[in-house]
Tab-separated table of C-alpha atoms in Angstrom:
chain	number	residue	atom	x	y	z
A	1	MET	CA	-0.065	-0.278	0.121
A	2	THR	CA	1.230	3.744	-0.609
A	3	ASP	CA	2.078	5.947	2.545
A	4	PRO	CA	-0.092	8.609	0.860
A	5	GLN	CA	1.463	10.857	2.596
A	6	ASN	CA	5.150	9.805	1.113
A	7	GLY	CA	2.352	9.883	-2.496
A	8	SER	CA	1.518	13.294	-1.844
A	9	GLU	CA	5.459	14.045	-1.815
A	10	GLN	CA	6.382	12.490	-4.744
A	11	ALA	CA	3.425	14.342	-6.712
A	12	ALA	CA	5.045	17.332	-5.031
A	13	VAL	CA	7.983	16.044	-6.413
A	14	ARG	CA	6.824	16.086	-10.367
A	15	GLY	CA	4.374	19.031	-10.048
A	16	LEU	CA	7.854	21.239	-9.091
A	17	ILE	CA	9.892	19.413	-12.129
A	18	GLN	CA	7.441	19.723	-14.018
A	19	ALA	CA	6.741	23.778	-13.347
A	20	VAL	CA	10.529	23.904	-13.584
A	21	SER	CA	10.665	22.340	-17.080
A	22	ASP	CA	7.876	24.513	-18.298
A	23	GLU	CA	9.813	28.303	-16.829
A	24	LEU	CA	13.413	26.926	-18.396
A	25	GLY	CA	11.369	26.115	-21.199
A	26	HIS	CA	12.826	22.316	-21.110
A	27	ASP	CA	13.303	19.276	-19.927
A	28	VAL	CA	14.864	18.783	-17.118
A	29	ALA	CA	18.091	16.792	-17.314
A	30	PRO	CA	17.556	13.183	-15.850
A	31	GLU	CA	20.326	13.869	-13.507
A	32	TRP	CA	18.786	16.524	-11.697
A	33	GLN	CA	15.166	15.550	-12.154
A	34	ASP	CA	16.568	11.694	-10.360
A	35	ALA	CA	18.324	14.339	-7.600
A	36	ALA	CA	15.068	16.348	-6.971
A	37	ARG	CA	13.162	12.866	-6.199
A	38	SER	CA	16.294	11.602	-4.238
A	39	HIS	CA	16.592	14.965	-2.092
A	40	PRO	CA	12.481	16.774	-1.438
A	41	ARG	CA	12.536	20.632	-1.172
A	42	HIS	CA	11.102	20.630	2.087
A	43	HIS	CA	13.325	18.455	3.748
A	44	PHE	CA	16.166	21.404	3.337
A	45	LEU	CA	13.131	24.297	4.955
A	46	PRO	CA	13.007	24.918	8.209
A	47	GLU	CA	10.059	24.942	10.930
A	48	ARG	CA	9.455	28.812	10.304
A	49	ILE	CA	9.836	30.574	6.668
A	50	TRP	CA	9.327	33.661	5.191
A	51	LEU	CA	6.861	34.751	1.779
A	52	GLU	CA	7.124	38.171	0.377
A	53	ALA	CA	4.443	39.927	-1.502
A	54	ASP	CA	4.474	43.942	-2.531
A	55	GLY	CA	7.567	44.086	-0.609
A	56	ALA	CA	6.330	42.535	2.419
A	57	TYR	CA	7.173	39.950	4.234
A	58	SER	CA	4.538	37.304	6.254
A	59	SER	CA	5.397	34.261	8.387
A	60	ILE	CA	3.777	30.650	7.648
A	61	GLY	CA	4.943	28.171	9.835
A	62	LEU	CA	4.859	24.609	10.066
A	63	ARG	CA	2.906	23.595	12.886
A	64	ASP	CA	0.633	26.826	12.536
A	65	ASP	CA	-0.063	26.342	8.508
A	66	PRO	CA	0.852	22.743	7.097
A	67	GLU	CA	-0.576	22.799	4.549
A	68	ALA	CA	0.422	27.138	2.609
A	69	TRP	CA	3.804	25.417	4.595
A	70	PHE	CA	4.135	22.846	2.060
A	71	ALA	CA	2.405	24.192	-0.765
A	72	ALA	CA	5.623	27.178	-0.415
A	73	ALA	CA	8.028	24.526	-0.793
A	74	TYR	CA	7.008	23.063	-4.799
A	75	THR	CA	5.638	26.230	-5.924
A	76	ASP	CA	8.931	27.957	-8.395
A	77	ALA	CA	9.121	30.513	-6.566
A	78	PRO	CA	12.086	31.499	-3.317
A	79	VAL	CA	11.801	30.733	0.094
A	80	ILE	CA	12.984	33.392	2.503
A	81	THR	CA	14.787	31.166	5.062
A	82	GLN	CA	15.842	34.043	7.877
A	83	ILE	CA	15.705	37.529	8.334
A	84	ASN	CA	17.524	40.414	9.386
A	85	ASP	CA	20.362	37.668	9.647
A	86	GLY	CA	18.781	35.590	12.275
A	87	SER	CA	17.686	38.914	14.901
A	88	GLU	CA	14.030	38.930	14.283
A	89	PRO	CA	12.737	42.779	14.289
A	90	ASP	CA	10.048	44.123	16.707
A	91	ASP	CA	9.009	46.354	13.267
A	92	PRO	CA	7.801	43.598	11.190
A	93	ALA	CA	7.811	46.642	8.312
A	94	GLU	CA	11.810	46.338	8.704
A	95	ALA	CA	12.056	42.944	7.521
A	96	TRP	CA	14.301	42.095	4.950
A	97	PRO	CA	15.537	38.716	3.669
A	98	SER	CA	19.609	37.590	4.768
A	99	SER	CA	19.035	34.426	3.312
A	100	SER	CA	16.756	32.053	1.597
A	101	LEU	CA	16.006	28.944	-0.824
A	102	SER	CA	16.055	30.277	-4.700
A	103	ALA	CA	13.248	29.708	-7.161
A	104	PRO	CA	13.901	25.854	-8.246
A	105	SER	CA	13.860	27.261	-11.963
A	106	VAL	CA	17.360	29.048	-10.594
A	107	VAL	CA	18.520	26.391	-8.778
A	108	PHE	CA	18.598	23.844	-11.640
A	109	GLY	CA	19.263	26.245	-14.536
A	110	MET	CA	22.339	26.789	-12.576
A	111	LEU	CA	22.539	23.466	-12.212
A	112	GLY	CA	22.521	22.924	-16.188
A	113	MET	CA	25.198	26.121	-16.894
A	114	LEU	CA	27.862	24.176	-14.847
A	115	ASP	CA	27.953	21.654	-17.232
A	116	LEU	CA	29.145	18.928	-15.209
A	117	ARG	CA	30.696	15.699	-15.779
A	118	ASP	CA	32.142	12.746	-13.438
A	119	GLY	CA	34.485	12.628	-11.516
A	120	MET	CA	34.440	16.933	-11.202
A	121	THR	CA	34.676	18.951	-7.974
A	122	VAL	CA	32.760	22.084	-7.286
A	123	LEU	CA	33.165	24.896	-4.497
A	124	GLU	CA	29.459	26.356	-3.516
A	125	ILE	CA	29.974	29.602	-1.819
A	126	GLY	CA	26.839	29.484	0.572
A	127	THR	CA	25.113	26.746	1.953
A	128	ALA	CA	21.936	28.019	3.589
A	129	SER	CA	20.116	25.453	4.227
A	130	GLY	CA	22.016	22.606	1.970
A	131	TYR	CA	20.003	22.215	-0.446
A	132	THR	CA	21.799	23.006	-4.031
A	133	ALA	CA	24.609	20.752	-1.857
A	134	ALA	CA	22.719	17.588	-1.636
A	135	LEU	CA	21.799	17.754	-5.494
A	136	LEU	CA	25.471	18.149	-5.984
A	137	CYS	CA	25.960	14.924	-3.193
A	138	HIS	CA	23.937	13.396	-5.280
A	139	ARG	CA	25.333	14.188	-8.717
A	140	LEU	CA	29.495	13.910	-8.185
A	141	GLY	CA	29.771	11.984	-4.626
A	142	ASN	CA	29.773	13.542	-1.127
A	143	ASP	CA	33.748	13.094	-1.703
A	144	ARG	CA	33.288	15.545	-4.321
A	145	VAL	CA	31.492	18.939	-3.125
A	146	VAL	CA	32.831	21.056	-0.803
A	147	THR	CA	30.604	23.571	0.799
A	148	VAL	CA	31.152	26.955	2.671
A	149	GLU	CA	28.650	29.135	4.243
A	150	LEU	CA	29.441	32.726	6.448
A	151	ASP	CA	27.055	32.675	8.783
A	152	PRO	CA	27.699	29.479	12.047
A	153	VAL	CA	23.847	29.414	12.209
A	154	LEU	CA	23.243	29.031	8.882
A	155	ALA	CA	26.392	25.962	8.452
A	156	GLY	CA	25.080	24.503	11.467
A	157	ARG	CA	21.165	24.551	9.733
A	158	GLY	CA	22.545	23.198	6.250
A	159	GLU	CA	25.209	20.526	8.185
A	160	LYS	CA	22.070	19.290	9.989
A	161	ASN	CA	19.767	18.725	6.950
A	162	LEU	CA	22.433	17.184	5.156
A	163	GLN	CA	23.712	14.740	7.005
A	164	ALA	CA	19.412	13.849	7.488
A	165	ALA	CA	19.747	13.942	3.607
A	166	GLY	CA	22.649	10.994	3.979
A	167	CYS	CA	25.278	13.895	2.545
A	168	SER	CA	28.096	14.549	4.281
A	169	PRO	CA	29.868	16.649	1.798
A	170	THR	CA	32.817	19.014	3.001
A	171	VAL	CA	31.251	21.681	5.298
A	172	VAL	CA	33.341	24.737	5.807
A	173	CYS	CA	32.471	27.693	7.856
A	174	GLY	CA	34.463	30.490	7.311
A	175	ASP	CA	33.623	33.153	4.484
A	176	GLY	CA	33.031	32.099	1.060
A	177	LEU	CA	34.775	34.928	-0.499
A	178	LEU	CA	37.901	33.595	0.625
A	179	GLY	CA	37.084	29.874	-0.980
A	180	HIS	CA	38.527	26.422	0.577
A	181	ALA	CA	42.386	26.596	-0.217
A	182	PRO	CA	43.002	22.738	1.346
A	183	ALA	CA	40.438	20.703	-0.865
A	184	ALA	CA	42.011	23.158	-3.891
A	185	PRO	CA	41.967	22.939	-6.743
A	186	TYR	CA	37.960	22.742	-7.973
A	187	ASP	CA	37.170	21.511	-11.665
A	188	ARG	CA	33.817	23.965	-10.614
A	189	VAL	CA	32.786	26.962	-8.130
A	190	VAL	CA	29.217	28.283	-7.857
A	191	SER	CA	28.050	30.964	-5.474
A	192	THR	CA	24.474	31.168	-4.191
A	193	CYS	CA	25.539	35.053	-3.605
A	194	SER	CA	25.800	37.803	-5.850
A	195	VAL	CA	28.952	39.716	-5.537
A	196	ARG	CA	30.085	43.396	-6.771
A	197	ARG	CA	33.917	41.333	-8.275
A	198	VAL	CA	35.089	37.954	-8.745
A	199	PRO	CA	36.799	37.311	-5.497
A	200	PRO	CA	40.677	36.292	-6.703
A	201	GLU	CA	40.742	33.124	-4.454
A	202	TRP	CA	37.812	31.643	-6.562
A	203	ILE	CA	39.644	31.830	-9.822
A	204	SER	CA	43.404	31.227	-7.668
A	205	GLN	CA	41.435	27.790	-5.950
A	206	THR	CA	40.337	26.590	-9.983
A	207	THR	CA	41.691	24.637	-12.022
A	208	PRO	CA	42.559	25.782	-16.012
A	209	GLY	CA	39.854	25.400	-17.989
A	210	GLY	CA	37.195	25.173	-15.055
A	211	VAL	CA	34.721	27.483	-14.205
A	212	ILE	CA	33.932	29.306	-12.253
A	213	LEU	CA	29.258	30.970	-11.539
A	214	THR	CA	27.874	33.330	-9.912
A	215	PRO	CA	25.181	36.024	-9.727
A	216	TRP	CA	26.540	39.486	-10.211
A	217	ASP	CA	25.883	42.155	-8.557
A	218	ASN	CA	25.834	45.987	-9.326
A	219	PRO	CA	25.148	49.146	-7.120
A	220	TRP	CA	23.074	49.983	-10.061
A	221	ILE	CA	21.034	46.971	-10.266
A	222	CYS	CA	21.685	43.495	-9.407
A	223	TRP	CA	20.952	40.811	-11.482
A	224	GLY	CA	22.337	38.706	-13.624
A	225	LEU	CA	24.110	35.465	-14.247
A	226	LEU	CA	28.184	35.500	-14.343
A	227	ARG	CA	29.445	32.341	-16.204
A	228	LEU	CA	33.542	32.699	-16.201
A	229	THR	CA	36.445	30.294	-18.040
A	230	VAL	CA	39.238	30.039	-16.238
A	231	GLY	CA	42.054	29.832	-18.295
A	232	GLU	CA	46.170	28.473	-17.861
A	233	ASP	CA	47.069	31.996	-17.777
A	234	GLY	CA	45.046	32.805	-14.384
A	235	VAL	CA	42.729	35.225	-16.821
A	236	ALA	CA	39.159	34.030	-16.342
A	237	VAL	CA	36.973	35.589	-19.178
A	238	GLY	CA	33.489	35.229	-19.860
A	239	ARG	CA	30.107	36.616	-20.739
A	240	PHE	CA	26.392	37.446	-19.185
A	241	SER	CA	22.803	35.932	-18.768
A	242	PRO	CA	19.491	37.902	-17.656
A	243	HIS	CA	17.714	38.117	-14.924
A	244	SER	CA	18.519	36.117	-11.432
A	245	SER	CA	18.336	38.221	-8.755
A	246	PHE	CA	20.391	36.895	-5.486
A	247	MET	CA	21.209	38.195	-1.865
A	248	LEU	CA	24.641	39.716	-1.973
A	249	ALA	CA	27.634	38.145	-0.558
A	250	ARG	CA	27.837	39.701	3.791
A	251	THR	CA	30.914	40.795	3.607
A	252	GLN	CA	30.794	43.323	-0.042
A	253	ARG	CA	27.457	45.023	1.475
A	254	ASP	CA	27.276	48.648	1.857
A	255	ASP	CA	26.329	50.220	5.320
A	256	VAL	CA	25.479	53.923	3.327
A	257	GLN	CA	23.010	56.420	4.258
A	258	LEU	CA	21.984	59.377	1.827
A	259	PHE	CA	21.619	61.998	4.638
A	260	ARG	CA	24.118	60.889	6.896
A	261	ASP	CA	27.138	59.690	4.353
A	262	VAL	CA	26.576	61.463	1.060
A	263	VAL	CA	24.254	64.870	1.295
A	264	LYS	CA	25.219	67.958	3.543
A	265	ASP	CA	23.912	70.873	4.104
A	266	ASP	CA	27.182	72.624	2.763
A	267	HIS	CA	26.778	71.105	-0.306
A	268	TRP	CA	25.936	73.547	-3.216
A	269	ALA	CA	25.004	71.945	-5.714
A	270	ASP	CA	24.807	72.937	-10.180
A	271	VAL	CA	21.378	73.123	-11.709
A	272	SER	CA	20.387	72.071	-14.832
A	273	GLU	CA	17.373	70.297	-17.008
A	274	THR	CA	17.069	66.615	-18.717
A	275	VAL	CA	14.365	65.611	-21.167
A	276	LEU	CA	15.419	61.863	-20.557
A	277	PRO	CA	12.885	60.124	-18.984
A	278	ARG	CA	14.900	59.018	-15.602
A	279	ARG	CA	12.560	55.664	-14.838
A	280	SER	CA	14.042	54.341	-18.633
A	281	VAL	CA	17.458	53.934	-17.204
A	282	VAL	CA	17.007	52.781	-13.543
A	283	ARG	CA	15.124	49.277	-14.942
A	284	GLY	CA	15.668	46.734	-17.495
A	285	ASP	CA	18.278	46.168	-20.049
A	286	ALA	CA	19.228	49.701	-20.321
A	287	ALA	CA	19.502	49.573	-16.591
A	288	PHE	CA	22.226	46.676	-16.942
A	289	ALA	CA	24.483	48.569	-19.343
A	290	VAL	CA	24.468	52.010	-17.846
A	291	GLY	CA	25.471	49.769	-14.554
A	292	HIS	CA	27.895	47.705	-16.601
A	293	ARG	CA	29.127	51.584	-18.308
A	294	ILE	CA	29.405	53.263	-14.940
A	295	GLY	CA	30.113	50.257	-12.602
A	296	ASP	CA	29.822	52.846	-9.329
A	297	ILE	CA	27.071	54.520	-8.403
A	298	TRP	CA	23.931	53.653	-7.048
A	299	HIS	CA	20.289	55.120	-6.247
A	300	ALA	CA	17.365	55.061	-4.327
A	301	TRP	CA	13.995	56.988	-5.132
A	302	GLN	CA	12.891	59.977	-3.071
A	303	ASP	CA	8.821	60.710	-2.707
A	304	THR	CA	7.990	63.932	-1.814
A	305	PRO	CA	11.050	65.491	-0.737
A	306	VAL	CA	9.577	69.271	-1.046
A	307	ASP	CA	6.901	71.165	-1.794
A	308	GLY	CA	6.420	71.383	-5.045
A	309	VAL	CA	8.586	67.984	-6.186
A	310	ALA	CA	6.195	64.559	-6.135
A	311	ASP	CA	9.408	62.483	-6.645
A	312	ARG	CA	13.207	62.707	-6.875
A	313	LEU	CA	15.622	60.012	-7.937
A	314	TRP	CA	19.151	60.681	-6.347
A	315	ILE	CA	22.021	59.437	-7.211
A	316	SER	CA	25.404	58.918	-5.525
A	317	SER	CA	29.204	57.534	-6.237
A	318	THR	CA	30.384	54.060	-4.140
A	319	ASP	CA	32.779	56.834	-3.057
A	320	ARG	CA	29.989	59.314	-1.498
A	321	ALA	CA	32.114	61.999	-2.997
A	322	SER	CA	29.377	63.254	-6.104
A	323	TRP	CA	25.698	63.126	-6.064
A	324	ALA	CA	23.034	63.710	-8.657
A	325	ALA	CA	19.167	64.579	-8.066
A	326	VAL	CA	16.755	64.092	-10.464
A	327	ASP	CA	12.826	65.694	-9.801
A	328	HIS	CA	10.484	65.715	-11.564
A	329	ASP	CA	6.546	68.477	-10.979
A	330	GLY	CA	4.525	65.547	-11.140
A	331	SER	CA	3.052	67.534	-14.280
A	332	ASP	CA	2.829	65.805	-17.472
A	333	ASP	CA	6.310	67.934	-19.222
A	334	ASP	CA	8.202	65.679	-19.381
A	335	ARG	CA	11.275	68.364	-18.379
A	336	PHE	CA	13.514	67.041	-14.651
A	337	THR	CA	15.365	69.171	-12.776
A	338	VAL	CA	19.034	67.953	-11.748
A	339	ARG	CA	21.061	68.890	-9.243
A	340	GLN	CA	24.915	67.761	-8.953
A	341	TYR	CA	27.856	67.882	-6.877
A	342	GLY	CA	31.161	66.991	-6.249
A	343	PRO	CA	33.586	66.696	-8.403
A	344	ARG	CA	32.209	64.659	-10.820
A	345	ARG	CA	28.894	65.165	-13.552
A	346	LEU	CA	26.889	62.079	-12.363
A	347	TRP	CA	23.951	62.529	-13.840
A	348	ASP	CA	25.628	63.367	-17.402
A	349	GLU	CA	27.508	60.108	-17.087
A	350	ILE	CA	24.204	58.613	-17.009
A	351	GLU	CA	22.859	60.290	-19.986
A	352	ALA	CA	26.057	59.251	-21.666
A	353	ALA	CA	25.756	55.762	-20.620
A	354	TYR	CA	22.329	55.808	-22.366
A	355	ARG	CA	22.918	57.096	-25.270
A	356	TRP	CA	26.201	54.638	-26.036
A	357	TRP	CA	23.467	51.996	-25.309
A	358	LEU	CA	20.837	53.428	-27.295
A	359	ASP	CA	24.217	54.022	-30.380
A	360	HIS	CA	25.116	50.122	-29.686
A	361	ASP	CA	21.347	48.552	-31.157
A	362	ARG	CA	20.470	48.170	-26.823
A	363	PRO	CA	21.951	45.574	-25.736
A	364	GLY	CA	20.568	42.509	-22.799
A	365	PRO	CA	23.173	41.387	-21.002
A	366	GLU	CA	23.735	38.612	-22.928
A	367	ARG	CA	25.848	40.291	-25.066
A	368	PHE	CA	27.839	42.259	-22.004
A	369	GLY	CA	30.551	40.702	-20.406
A	370	LEU	CA	33.580	40.522	-17.876
A	371	THR	CA	37.584	39.662	-18.057
A	372	VAL	CA	39.337	39.393	-14.723
A	373	THR	CA	43.001	39.532	-14.294
A	374	PRO	CA	45.184	40.086	-11.194
A	375	GLU	CA	44.936	44.146	-12.496
A	376	GLY	CA	41.474	43.909	-12.287
A	377	HIS	CA	37.730	43.634	-14.312
A	378	ARG	CA	37.494	44.850	-17.726
A	379	ALA	CA	34.121	45.160	-18.828
A	380	TRP	CA	32.820	44.622	-22.589
A	381	LEU	CA	30.264	44.763	-24.970
A	382	ASP	CA	30.512	41.705	-27.984
A	383	THR	CA	34.261	41.151	-27.681
A	384	PRO	CA	37.056	41.291	-24.302
A	385	THR	CA	38.552	43.646	-27.187
A	386	ASP	CA	36.407	45.877	-27.009
A	387	TRP	CA	36.680	46.438	-23.098
A	388	TRP	CA	36.582	49.920	-20.810
A	389	PRO	CA	37.473	48.850	-16.500
A	390	LEU	CA	35.161	48.604	-13.389
A	391	PRO	CA	36.463	50.788	-10.483
A	392	PRO	CA	37.535	49.088	-7.817
A	393	PHE	CA	34.574	47.868	-6.099
A	394	MET	CA	34.660	50.467	-2.577
A	395	ARG	CA	32.471	49.865	1.007
A	396	GLU	CA	34.057	52.409	2.759
A	397	PRO	CA	35.527	55.884	1.554
């Protein structure tokens, strides 16, 4: 007789595999289907999870609402497993996600991009719940997988989940941006957190011809996957693919507040006008191009900052030395007031980058690439020979 609970679990896994296949536009490879069936996703969820809707986060408990909790495990969507680095705020409005199970279509899409072969070794950055590590262990074997997690609580939880699933990879509690040299070199390095610069340790710990796959975060826009191949000379070259968004590696986070660190009362800005719609440079392919072209700017929106201004787009350089503000008065007039301060004219740079994007036939992320050398990061369009330097990543002035 079939166990009803086990039958429900198997049906849920089958439904998830089909949903992932539909999203990817092709069947999940047989080896990954087998891994998904062997390691049901709900086994890697904590008893309390959070779901996002319209920018707010609501919690679901296994004990309080087991049906909703189980359904979340088998929906092709991310599930938040930790908020605020494990320190829950008193005000729910101040909650922000700090760890999650990524959408299954993203997970299996990335696993496919790794192009794994029998006998390969993999370094995973970001153990979290242990789900991806379990899938990798099923495919390659326990002794072929090393996974690193910075958060001690998450590392312990992930290792416990892996042991319960019958998996025993090497689990390291430490800074994943440093890799794990004792087990290097690796044929593949895959990160489940985004980075703004590729750590040199990842490259030095990857065997020549090996692949590094990581989500990318730009201060201007935080999405894209970067797939690099490491050469014999230690230079890594590769291209982007679009639309995957991951949490930024904790050691690359900024702690910047606009009015504490950037804009001061004694700043006197130059005033001009623009007809370039502000929202066209902060979303979609244009935003990816602007961020990748300039590399060291970020933005924020402010509603009704002063009388007569409906909303304001703030822009700042990551070194906090220059800023710009672009205002709209709320009328139907498509003209915007621009204020710029500091040694750089940031809005002028954005307009130039936007014109460059138009002149190059509105390229999407898949036409962009990156070359990482010991001297720095070179961004390029279409071919590595047509490159420009990305400025050094800065967390502190």
